[in-house]
Structure formats: structure tokens, C-alpha cells
Coordinates of C-alpha atoms and ligand atoms in Angstrom, one line a residue:
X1 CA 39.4 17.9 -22.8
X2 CA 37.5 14.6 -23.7
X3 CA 34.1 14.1 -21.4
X4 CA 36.3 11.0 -20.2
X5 CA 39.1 13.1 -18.7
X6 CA 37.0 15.2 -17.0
X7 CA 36.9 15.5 -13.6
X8 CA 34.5 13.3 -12.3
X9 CA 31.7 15.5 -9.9
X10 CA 30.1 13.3 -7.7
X11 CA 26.3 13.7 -9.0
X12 CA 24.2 11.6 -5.8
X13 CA 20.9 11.7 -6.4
X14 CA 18.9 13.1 -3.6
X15 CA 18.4 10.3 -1.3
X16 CA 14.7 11.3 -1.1
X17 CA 13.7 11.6 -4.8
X18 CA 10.9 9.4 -5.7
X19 CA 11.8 8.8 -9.4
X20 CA 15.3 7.8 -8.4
X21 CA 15.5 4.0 -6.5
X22 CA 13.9 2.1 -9.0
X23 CA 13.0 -1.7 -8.2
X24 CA 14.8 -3.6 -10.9
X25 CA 12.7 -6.2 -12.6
X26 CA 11.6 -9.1 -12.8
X27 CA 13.1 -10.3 -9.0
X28 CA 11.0 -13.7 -9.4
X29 CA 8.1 -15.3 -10.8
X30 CA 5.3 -12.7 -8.5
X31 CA 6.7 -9.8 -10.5
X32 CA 5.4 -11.5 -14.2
X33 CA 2.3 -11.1 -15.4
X34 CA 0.8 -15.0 -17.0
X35 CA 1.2 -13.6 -20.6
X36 CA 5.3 -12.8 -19.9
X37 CA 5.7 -15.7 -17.9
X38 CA 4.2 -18.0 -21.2
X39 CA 6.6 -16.0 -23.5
X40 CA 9.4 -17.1 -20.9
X41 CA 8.6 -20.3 -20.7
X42 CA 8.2 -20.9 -24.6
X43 CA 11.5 -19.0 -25.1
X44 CA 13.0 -21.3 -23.1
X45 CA 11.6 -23.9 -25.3
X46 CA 8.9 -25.1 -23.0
X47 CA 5.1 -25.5 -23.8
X48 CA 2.7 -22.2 -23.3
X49 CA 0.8 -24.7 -21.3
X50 CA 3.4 -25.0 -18.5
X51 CA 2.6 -21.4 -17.8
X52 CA -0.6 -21.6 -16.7
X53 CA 0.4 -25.2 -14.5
X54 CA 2.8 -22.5 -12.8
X55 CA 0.3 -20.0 -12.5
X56 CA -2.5 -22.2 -11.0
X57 CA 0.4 -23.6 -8.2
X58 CA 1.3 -20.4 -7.3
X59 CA -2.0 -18.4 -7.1
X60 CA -4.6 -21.2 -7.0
X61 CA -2.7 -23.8 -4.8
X62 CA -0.8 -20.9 -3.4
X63 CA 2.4 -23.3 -3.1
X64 CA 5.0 -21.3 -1.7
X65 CA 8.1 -23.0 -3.5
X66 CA 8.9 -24.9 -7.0
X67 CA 9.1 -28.3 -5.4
X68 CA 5.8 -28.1 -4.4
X69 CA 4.5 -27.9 -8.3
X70 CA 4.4 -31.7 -8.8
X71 CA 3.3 -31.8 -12.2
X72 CA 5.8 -30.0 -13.4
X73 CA 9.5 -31.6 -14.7
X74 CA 12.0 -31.5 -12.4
X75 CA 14.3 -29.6 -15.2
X76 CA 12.1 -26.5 -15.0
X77 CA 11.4 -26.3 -11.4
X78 CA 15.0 -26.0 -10.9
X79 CA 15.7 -23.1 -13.6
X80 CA 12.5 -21.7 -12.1
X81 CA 13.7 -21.7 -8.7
X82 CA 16.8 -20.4 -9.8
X83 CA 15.7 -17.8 -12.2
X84 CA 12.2 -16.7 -11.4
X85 CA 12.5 -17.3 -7.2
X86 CA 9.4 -17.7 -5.4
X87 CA 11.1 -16.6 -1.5
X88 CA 10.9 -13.0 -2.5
X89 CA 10.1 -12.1 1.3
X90 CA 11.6 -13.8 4.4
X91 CA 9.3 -13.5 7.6
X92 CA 11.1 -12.2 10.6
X93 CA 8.8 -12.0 12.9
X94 CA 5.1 -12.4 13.4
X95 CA 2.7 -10.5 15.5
X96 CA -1.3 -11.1 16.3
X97 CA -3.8 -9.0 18.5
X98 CA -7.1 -8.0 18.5
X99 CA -7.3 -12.0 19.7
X100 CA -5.6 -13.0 16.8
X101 CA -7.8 -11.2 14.5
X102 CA -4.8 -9.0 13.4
X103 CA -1.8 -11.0 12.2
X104 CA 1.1 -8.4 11.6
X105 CA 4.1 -10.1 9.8
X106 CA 7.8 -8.0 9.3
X107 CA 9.5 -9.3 6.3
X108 CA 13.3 -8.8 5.2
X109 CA 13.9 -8.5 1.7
X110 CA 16.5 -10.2 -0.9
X111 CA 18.9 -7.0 0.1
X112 CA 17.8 -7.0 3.6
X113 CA 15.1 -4.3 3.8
X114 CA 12.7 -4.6 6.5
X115 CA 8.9 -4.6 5.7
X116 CA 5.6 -4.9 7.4
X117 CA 2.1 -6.6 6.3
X118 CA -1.0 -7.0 8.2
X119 CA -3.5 -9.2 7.8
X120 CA -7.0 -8.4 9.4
X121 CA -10.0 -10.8 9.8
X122 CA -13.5 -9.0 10.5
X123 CA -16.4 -11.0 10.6
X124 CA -17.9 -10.6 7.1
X125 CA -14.1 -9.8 4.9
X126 CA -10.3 -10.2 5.5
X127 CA -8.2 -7.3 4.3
X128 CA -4.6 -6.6 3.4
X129 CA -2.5 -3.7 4.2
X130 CA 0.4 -4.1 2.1
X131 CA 3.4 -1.9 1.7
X132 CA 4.8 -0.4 -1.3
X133 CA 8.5 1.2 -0.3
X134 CA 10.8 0.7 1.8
X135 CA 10.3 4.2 3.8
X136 CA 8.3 6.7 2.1
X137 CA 9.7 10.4 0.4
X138 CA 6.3 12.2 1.4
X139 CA 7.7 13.1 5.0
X140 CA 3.8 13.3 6.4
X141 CA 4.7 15.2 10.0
X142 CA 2.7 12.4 12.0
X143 CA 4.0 9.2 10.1
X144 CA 6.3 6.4 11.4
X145 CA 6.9 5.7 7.7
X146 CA 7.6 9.0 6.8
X147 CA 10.2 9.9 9.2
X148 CA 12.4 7.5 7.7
X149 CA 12.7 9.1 3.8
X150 CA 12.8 6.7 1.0
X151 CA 15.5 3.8 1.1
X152 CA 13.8 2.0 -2.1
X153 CA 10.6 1.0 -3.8
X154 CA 9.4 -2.4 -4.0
X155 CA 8.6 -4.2 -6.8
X156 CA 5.3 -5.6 -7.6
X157 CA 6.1 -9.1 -7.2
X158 CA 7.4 -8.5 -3.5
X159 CA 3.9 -6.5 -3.3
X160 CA 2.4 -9.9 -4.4
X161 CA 4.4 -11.9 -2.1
X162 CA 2.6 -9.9 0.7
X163 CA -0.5 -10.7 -0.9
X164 CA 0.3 -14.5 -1.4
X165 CA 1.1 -14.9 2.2
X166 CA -1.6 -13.3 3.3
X167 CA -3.8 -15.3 1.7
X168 CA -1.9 -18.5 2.8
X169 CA -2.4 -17.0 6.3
X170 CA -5.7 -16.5 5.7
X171 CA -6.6 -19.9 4.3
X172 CA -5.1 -21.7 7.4
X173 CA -7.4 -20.1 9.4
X174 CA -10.2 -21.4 7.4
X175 CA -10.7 -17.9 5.9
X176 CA -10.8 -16.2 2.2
X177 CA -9.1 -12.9 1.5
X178 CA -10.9 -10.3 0.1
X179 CA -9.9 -7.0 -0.1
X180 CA -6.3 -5.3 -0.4
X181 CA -5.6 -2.0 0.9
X182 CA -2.7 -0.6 -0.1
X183 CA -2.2 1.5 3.2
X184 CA 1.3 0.0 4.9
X185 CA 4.6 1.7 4.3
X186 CA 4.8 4.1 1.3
X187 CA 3.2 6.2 -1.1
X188 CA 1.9 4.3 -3.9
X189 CA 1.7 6.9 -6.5
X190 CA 5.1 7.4 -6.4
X191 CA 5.7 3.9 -7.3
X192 CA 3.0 4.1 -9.9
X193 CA 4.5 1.2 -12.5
X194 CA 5.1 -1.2 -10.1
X195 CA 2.0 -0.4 -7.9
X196 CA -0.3 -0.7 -11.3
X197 CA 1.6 -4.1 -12.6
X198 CA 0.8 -5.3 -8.6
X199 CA -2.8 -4.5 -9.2
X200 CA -3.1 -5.9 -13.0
X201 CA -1.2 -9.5 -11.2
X202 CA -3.5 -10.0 -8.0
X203 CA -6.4 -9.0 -10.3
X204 CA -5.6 -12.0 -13.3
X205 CA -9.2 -13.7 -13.2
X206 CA -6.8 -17.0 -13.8
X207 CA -4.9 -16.1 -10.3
X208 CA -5.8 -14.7 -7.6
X209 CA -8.5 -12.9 -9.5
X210 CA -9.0 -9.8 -6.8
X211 CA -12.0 -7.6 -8.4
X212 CA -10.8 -3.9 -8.7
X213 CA -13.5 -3.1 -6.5
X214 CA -11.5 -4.9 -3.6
X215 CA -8.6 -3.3 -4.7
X216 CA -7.7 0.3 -2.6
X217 CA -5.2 2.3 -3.5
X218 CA -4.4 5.5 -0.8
X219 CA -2.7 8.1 -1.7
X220 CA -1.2 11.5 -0.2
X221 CA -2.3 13.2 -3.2
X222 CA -0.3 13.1 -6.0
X223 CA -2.1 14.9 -8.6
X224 CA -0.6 14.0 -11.6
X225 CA -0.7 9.8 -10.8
X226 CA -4.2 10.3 -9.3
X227 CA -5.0 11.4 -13.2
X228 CA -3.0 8.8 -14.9
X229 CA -5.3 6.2 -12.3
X230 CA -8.5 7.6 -13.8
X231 CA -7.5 6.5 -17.3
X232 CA -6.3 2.6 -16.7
X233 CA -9.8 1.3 -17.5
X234 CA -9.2 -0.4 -13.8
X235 CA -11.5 1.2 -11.2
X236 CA -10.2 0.8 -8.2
X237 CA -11.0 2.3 -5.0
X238 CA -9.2 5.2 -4.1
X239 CA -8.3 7.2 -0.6
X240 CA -7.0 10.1 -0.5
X241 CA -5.2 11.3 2.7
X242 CA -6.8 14.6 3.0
X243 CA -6.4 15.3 7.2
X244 CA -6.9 18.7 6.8
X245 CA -9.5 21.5 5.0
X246 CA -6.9 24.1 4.0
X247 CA -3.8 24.4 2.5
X248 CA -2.4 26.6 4.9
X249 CA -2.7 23.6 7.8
X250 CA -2.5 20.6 5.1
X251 CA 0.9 22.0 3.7
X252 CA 2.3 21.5 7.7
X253 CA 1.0 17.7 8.1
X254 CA 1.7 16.4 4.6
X255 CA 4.4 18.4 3.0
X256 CA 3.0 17.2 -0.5
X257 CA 0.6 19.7 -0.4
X258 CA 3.2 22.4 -1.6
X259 CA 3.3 20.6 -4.3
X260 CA -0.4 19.7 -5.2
X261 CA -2.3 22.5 -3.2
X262 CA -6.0 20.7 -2.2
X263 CA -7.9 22.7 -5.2
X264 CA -5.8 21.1 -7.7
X265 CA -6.4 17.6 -6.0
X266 CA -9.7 17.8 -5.7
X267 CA -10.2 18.5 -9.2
X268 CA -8.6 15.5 -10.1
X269 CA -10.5 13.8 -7.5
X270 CA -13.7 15.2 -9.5
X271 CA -12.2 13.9 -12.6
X272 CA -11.7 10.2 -11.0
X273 CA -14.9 9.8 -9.5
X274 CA -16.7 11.0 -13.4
X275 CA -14.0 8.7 -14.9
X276 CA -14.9 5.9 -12.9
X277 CA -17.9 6.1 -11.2
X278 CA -16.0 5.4 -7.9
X279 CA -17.2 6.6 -4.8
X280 CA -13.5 8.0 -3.4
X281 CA -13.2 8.4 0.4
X282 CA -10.9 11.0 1.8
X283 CA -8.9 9.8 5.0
X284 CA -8.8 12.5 8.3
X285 CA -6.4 11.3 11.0
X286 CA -7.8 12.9 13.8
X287 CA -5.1 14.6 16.0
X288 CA -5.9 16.8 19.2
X289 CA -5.3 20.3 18.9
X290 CA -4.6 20.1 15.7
X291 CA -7.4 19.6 13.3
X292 CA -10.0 18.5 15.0
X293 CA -12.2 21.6 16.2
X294 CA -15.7 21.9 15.2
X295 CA -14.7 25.0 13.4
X296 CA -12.6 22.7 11.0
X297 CA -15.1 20.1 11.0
X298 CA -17.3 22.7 9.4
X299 CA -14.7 23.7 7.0
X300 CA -14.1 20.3 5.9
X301 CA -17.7 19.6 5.8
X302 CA -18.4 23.0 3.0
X303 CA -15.0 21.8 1.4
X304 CA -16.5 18.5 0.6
X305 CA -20.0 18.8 -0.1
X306 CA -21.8 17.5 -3.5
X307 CA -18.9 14.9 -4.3
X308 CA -19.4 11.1 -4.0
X309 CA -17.4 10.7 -1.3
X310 CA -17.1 9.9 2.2
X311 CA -14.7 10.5 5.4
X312 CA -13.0 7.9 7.1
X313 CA -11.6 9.3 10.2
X314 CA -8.6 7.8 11.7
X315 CA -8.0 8.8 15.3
X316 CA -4.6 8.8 15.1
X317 CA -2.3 6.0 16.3
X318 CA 0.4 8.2 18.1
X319 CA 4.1 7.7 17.1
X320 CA 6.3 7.6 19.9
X321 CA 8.9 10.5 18.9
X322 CA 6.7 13.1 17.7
X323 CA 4.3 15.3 19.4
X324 CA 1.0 14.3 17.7
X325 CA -1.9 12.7 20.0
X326 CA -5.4 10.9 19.6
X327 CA -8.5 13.4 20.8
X328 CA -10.6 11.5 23.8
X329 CA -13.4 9.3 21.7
X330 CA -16.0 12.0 22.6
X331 CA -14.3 14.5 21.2
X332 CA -13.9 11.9 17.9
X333 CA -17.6 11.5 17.8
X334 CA -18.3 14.8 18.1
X335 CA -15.8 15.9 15.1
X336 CA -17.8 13.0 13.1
X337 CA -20.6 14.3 13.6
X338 CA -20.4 17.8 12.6
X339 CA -19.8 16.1 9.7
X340 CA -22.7 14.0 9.1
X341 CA -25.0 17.2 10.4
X342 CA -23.8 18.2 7.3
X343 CA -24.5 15.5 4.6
X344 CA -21.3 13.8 4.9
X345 CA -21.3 10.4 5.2
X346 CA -18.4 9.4 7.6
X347 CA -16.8 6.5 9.6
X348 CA -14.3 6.2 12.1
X349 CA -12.2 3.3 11.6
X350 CA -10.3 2.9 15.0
X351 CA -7.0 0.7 13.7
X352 CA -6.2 -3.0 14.3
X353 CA -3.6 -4.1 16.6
X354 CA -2.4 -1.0 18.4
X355 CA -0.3 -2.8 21.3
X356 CA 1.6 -4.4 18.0
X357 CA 2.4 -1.5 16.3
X358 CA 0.2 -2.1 13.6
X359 CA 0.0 1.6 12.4
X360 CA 2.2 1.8 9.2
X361 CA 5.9 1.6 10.1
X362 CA 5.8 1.4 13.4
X363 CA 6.9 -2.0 13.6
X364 CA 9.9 -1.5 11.4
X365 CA 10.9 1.2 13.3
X366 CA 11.6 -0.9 16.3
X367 CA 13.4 -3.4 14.4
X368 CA 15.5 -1.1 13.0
X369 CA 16.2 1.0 16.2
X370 CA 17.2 -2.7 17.9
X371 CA 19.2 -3.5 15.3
X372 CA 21.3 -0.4 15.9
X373 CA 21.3 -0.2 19.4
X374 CA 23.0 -4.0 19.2
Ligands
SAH1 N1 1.1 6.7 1.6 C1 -0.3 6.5 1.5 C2 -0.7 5.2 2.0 C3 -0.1 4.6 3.3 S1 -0.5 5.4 4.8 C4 -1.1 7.6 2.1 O1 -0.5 8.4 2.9 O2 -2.3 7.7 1.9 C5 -2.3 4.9 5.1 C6 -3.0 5.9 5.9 O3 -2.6 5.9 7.2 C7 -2.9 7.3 5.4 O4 -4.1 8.0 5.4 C8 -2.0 8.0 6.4 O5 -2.1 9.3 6.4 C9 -2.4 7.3 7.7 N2 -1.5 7.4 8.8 C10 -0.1 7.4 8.7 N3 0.4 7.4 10.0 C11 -0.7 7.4 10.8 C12 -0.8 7.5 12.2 N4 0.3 7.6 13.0 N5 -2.0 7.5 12.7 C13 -3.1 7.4 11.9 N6 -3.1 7.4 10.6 C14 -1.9 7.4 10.0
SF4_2 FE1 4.2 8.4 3.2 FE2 1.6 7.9 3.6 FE3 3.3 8.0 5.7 FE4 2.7 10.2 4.4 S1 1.3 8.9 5.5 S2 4.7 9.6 5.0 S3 2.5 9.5 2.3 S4 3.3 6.5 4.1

């Protein structure tokens, strides 16, 4: 029997395996780095010098499409337009709170995926949560994002559309982005090539020229991309979404802990922070009942000490179908500090825009519950 009269076995990839829905590249002109984009354009018999006229529209002017590049012949705004598109993301809808300090926007893809971005102006920075799936594979037990598995990854230039918006946003409002966290919908690390090409494109000193050290990059724990970070030369913050001292309690709230068990992820936490000098921070959603006793305070407290590190406690932004609740804010203070009584620096960062949803994926999860109910 020849392999092409075989019977044909239907072999579907898990629907949740990270490696599997690749982002197919380059979508449009976000997803290039300036060096490809020259090599395009001079392929294409074009000067290198009309590269960097594209870049500085895009990134400098932040012009959002091709006709807007006046300099440029009309010839190759319409093959870029056509080739290298600029409307990556389509805004559906756009949210502000915190009185409009927190400016949440839902995009819908080229395939019709649904996405959120937020935008957050404090007095002395503006920040960018930006997502990096659609969905996320991780499955943590308190997670909008995660209760939805993986549909697909994005690709870094729809991660840079996000940013460019943003910073459009941002500009109107007489303002200057400055930091991208890389906290929305999705586990970065298990989009590593496209989450490093994001970072290497918003950090171009000739674009948007983000410093690494505005750059965050938050992570479930994914031991083996956590050590790949450490080598890229590019030191970039890095969280790491601890929310519990043992593995016997971590392993319930994020599942990925069966995988990378907290002594193998500290040790590559150990190895980051030598590689880089980085001072990493170790996020703690703070649930009631759950793991926020003073007896796991302590715990965390002897689990942590001696690193350069520190705790960012999130009191948890509750998820309407599952079971999980914020402690009262005395009982927050008081798990916060156990832990500075004990040498470890720690914030609480309560989170933007609560009555819109802000918390990763909770917007999309209306949408996407309305869209089926109609
Ligand atoms: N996947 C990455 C980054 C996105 S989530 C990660 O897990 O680190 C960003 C942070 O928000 C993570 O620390 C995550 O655990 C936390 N988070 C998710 N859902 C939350 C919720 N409902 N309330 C508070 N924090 C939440
Ligand atoms: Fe994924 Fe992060 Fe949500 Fe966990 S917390 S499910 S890793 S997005």
C-alpha cells in the first residue's frame, strides 16, 4: 500500500497546544523589522531610502494609513497598502474609566478575532497592556483569558498595532507613552518568536524607540522561554505570575506549574536576574480564602528572600463565573505587610478600570457571549 492510499486518520492537533496555531507572517508592514522592510523595498526595485520615509510615517508620524505618507509615490503607497496593510486591527468598541484615565479598546482581527488593549495614564507615565493570543492554553483557574483555551497567537505586527494606537491615543490627549506591559490576553512565552520580534520592532531607536527597561514581559512561568529571555542581550523587565508559595497550591491556580514546579522556575529566575541584572517582580493575585493567610504570607516571604525581587500584589479582579473573590483591603494590607516585616519589598497595584472589565479578557468575554446569545 502506497502512503497515498492509505487511509487517511484524522490527526487534529489538540486545540490547546501552544506550538500548534502559528501566526503566519508578515500580515503587514508592523510585522517587519526596518532592515526587512529596506530589503523589500529594494527588491522591489525601490530606493533603501524609502524605507526609512515609511518607517518615520508610521512610527514617528504615527500615520495610520499609506495615503497619509505624502512623500512617498503614489505607485508604492498602493502596493504598500495592498501588500504590507497598515489596518491590521479594527476598533470595535472603546471603553474609558478611572475619569478617562483608562481607555480600554476591543479590536477584531483580519479573521475576525476579538482582542482587548488598555491604555492607562498616571500622572508621571502612560502604560500599555497589550495582548499576545487570542485566548491563552495556560488555563490559570482565576482567569477570564484562560477559560477560553487558545484560538490563535497573534503576530507581532498586530502586537505593534496595539502599541501604535496606543500611542496615537495617547498623543491626542497631549500625552507620551512610556512603558508596555505585556499583561492582556495570553501567555507570551508561549508565543516567544513573535513576542521577541514585537519587542526588537517597538524598541528600533529609529521607531518608536521603547527602552527595554519600559518593556515588561509577564509570564506564568515557562521555564524553558524564561531561559532563552535571559540570553537575548535585551533586558527587559520580567513578571512572573507566582500567586502562590508551594507547588502543591500553585499546581491548582496555574496548571503550568505541573509542568515547571516553582524550584525549577526560580532557578531560572536566579539565572535572569545574574544574566541581566534585572530586578524581576513576582505577581500574587490576592484571592480570599485561598492564599492569602498570614501563614502563606510567611511562606512566600522565606520562599523569596535574598533575590532582587519584589511582590506586586494584585487583589484580584473577580470573574463573574468562577468562584474566586478579592479579600476586604484590610485583609490586603495586612497580607502586604507580612511581607515587608520580612524584607520584601511589595506593592499592591489595585487594577484600572474595573466597572469596564479591564482585567485581561474580561471584555472579550462579553462580546463574545453577546455575539452568541444574538
Ligand atoms: N499570561 C501572562 C500575562 C497576562 S496576565 C501571565 O499570566 O503572567 C497578567 C497578570 O494578570 C498575571 O499575573 C495574571 O495572573 C493576572 N490575572 C489574570 N486574571 C486575573 C484576575 N481575574 N484578577 C487579578 N489578576 C489576574
Ligand atoms: Fe493565560 Fe496569564 Fe490568564 Fe494564566 S493568567 S490563563 S497564563 S493569560
Amino acid at each position: 500500500m502506497t502512503a497515498s492510499s492509505s487511509p487517511q486518520i484524522a490527526t487534529r492537533p489538540p486545540r490547546n497546544h501552544a506550538a500548534t496555531p502559528r501566526a503566519s507572517r508578515p500580515r503587514g508592514l508592523y510585522d517587519l523589522t526596518l532592515p526587512e522592510l529596506e530589503e523589500r523595498l529594494v527588491a522591489a526595485g525601490y530606493p533603501a531610502y524609502r524605507a526609512r520615509q515609511v518607517w518615520g510615517w508610521a512610527y514617528r508620524q504615527l500615520v495610520g494609513d499609506y495615503a497619509g505618507m505624502r512623500n512617498l509615490p503614489a505607485a508604492l503607497r498602493e502596493e504598500l497598502a495592498t501588500t504590507l496593510p497598515l489596518d491590521l486591527l479594527t476598533p470595535v468598541r472603546t471603553l474609558t474609566a478611572d475619569d478617562g484615565e483608562t481607555i480600554k479598546t476591543l479590536y477584531r482581527t483580519g479573521d475576525g478575532q476579538l482582542l482587548e488593549t488598555v491604555l492607562m495614564l498616571y500622572p508621571d507615565r502612560a502604560t500599555v497592556c497589550v495582548s499576545c493570543q487570542v485566548g491563552c492554553a495556560v488555563g490559570c483557574a482565576f482567569c477570564a483569558t484562560g477559560l477560553m483555551g487558545l484560538t490563535r497567537n497573534l503576530s507581532a505586527g498586530e502586537m505593534v498595532a496595539q502599541v501604535a494606537s496606543a500611542m496615537r491615543e495617547a498623543r491626542q490627549r497631549g500625552r507620551a507613552l512610556t512603558n508596555v506591559v505585556m499583561m492582556g490576553m495570553g501567555e507570551p512565552l508561549q508565543n516567544y518568536a513573535e513576542t521577541l520580534r514585537f519587542i526588537r520592532i517597538i524598541h528600533d531607536l529609529d521607531g518608536l524607540g521603547l527602552g527595554a527597561r519600559r518593556i515588561t514581559v509577564s509570564t506564568s512561568g515557562i521555564v524553558p522561554r524564561i531561559e532563552a529571555l535571559a540570553e537575548e542581550a535585551l533586558p527587559v523587565n520580567l513578571a512572573v505570575s507566582l500567586h502562590a508559595p508551594n507547588d502543591e497550591l500553585r499546581s491548582r491556580l496555574v496548571p503550568i506549574n505541573q509542568r515547571y514546579p516553582i524550584a525549577a522556575l526560580l532557578e531560572a529566575v536566579d539565572d535572569y536576574i545574574e544574566k541581566t541584572g534585572r530586578r524581576v517582580s513576582f505577581e500574587y493575585a490576592l484571592m480570599r480564602g485561598i492564599n492569602d493567610s498570614e501563614e502563606i504570607a510567611r511562606e512566600l516571604a522565606a520562599l523569596l528572600r535574598g533575590r532582587l525581587c519584589h511582590v506586586n500584589i494584585i487583589p484580584l479582579n473577580p470573574v463573574d463565573v468562577l468562584p474566586y473573590e478579592r479579600p476586604d483591603p484590610a485583609g490586603i494590607e495586612r497580607f502586604a505587610n507580612t511581607l515587608r516585616a520580612a524584607g520584601i519589598p511589595t506593592t499592591v497595584r489595585y487594577s484600572r478600570g474595573l466597572d469596564i472589565d479591564a482585567a485581561c479578557g474580561q471584555l472579550r468575554a462579553k462580546e463574545e457571549a453577546a455575539r452568541q446569545a444574538s
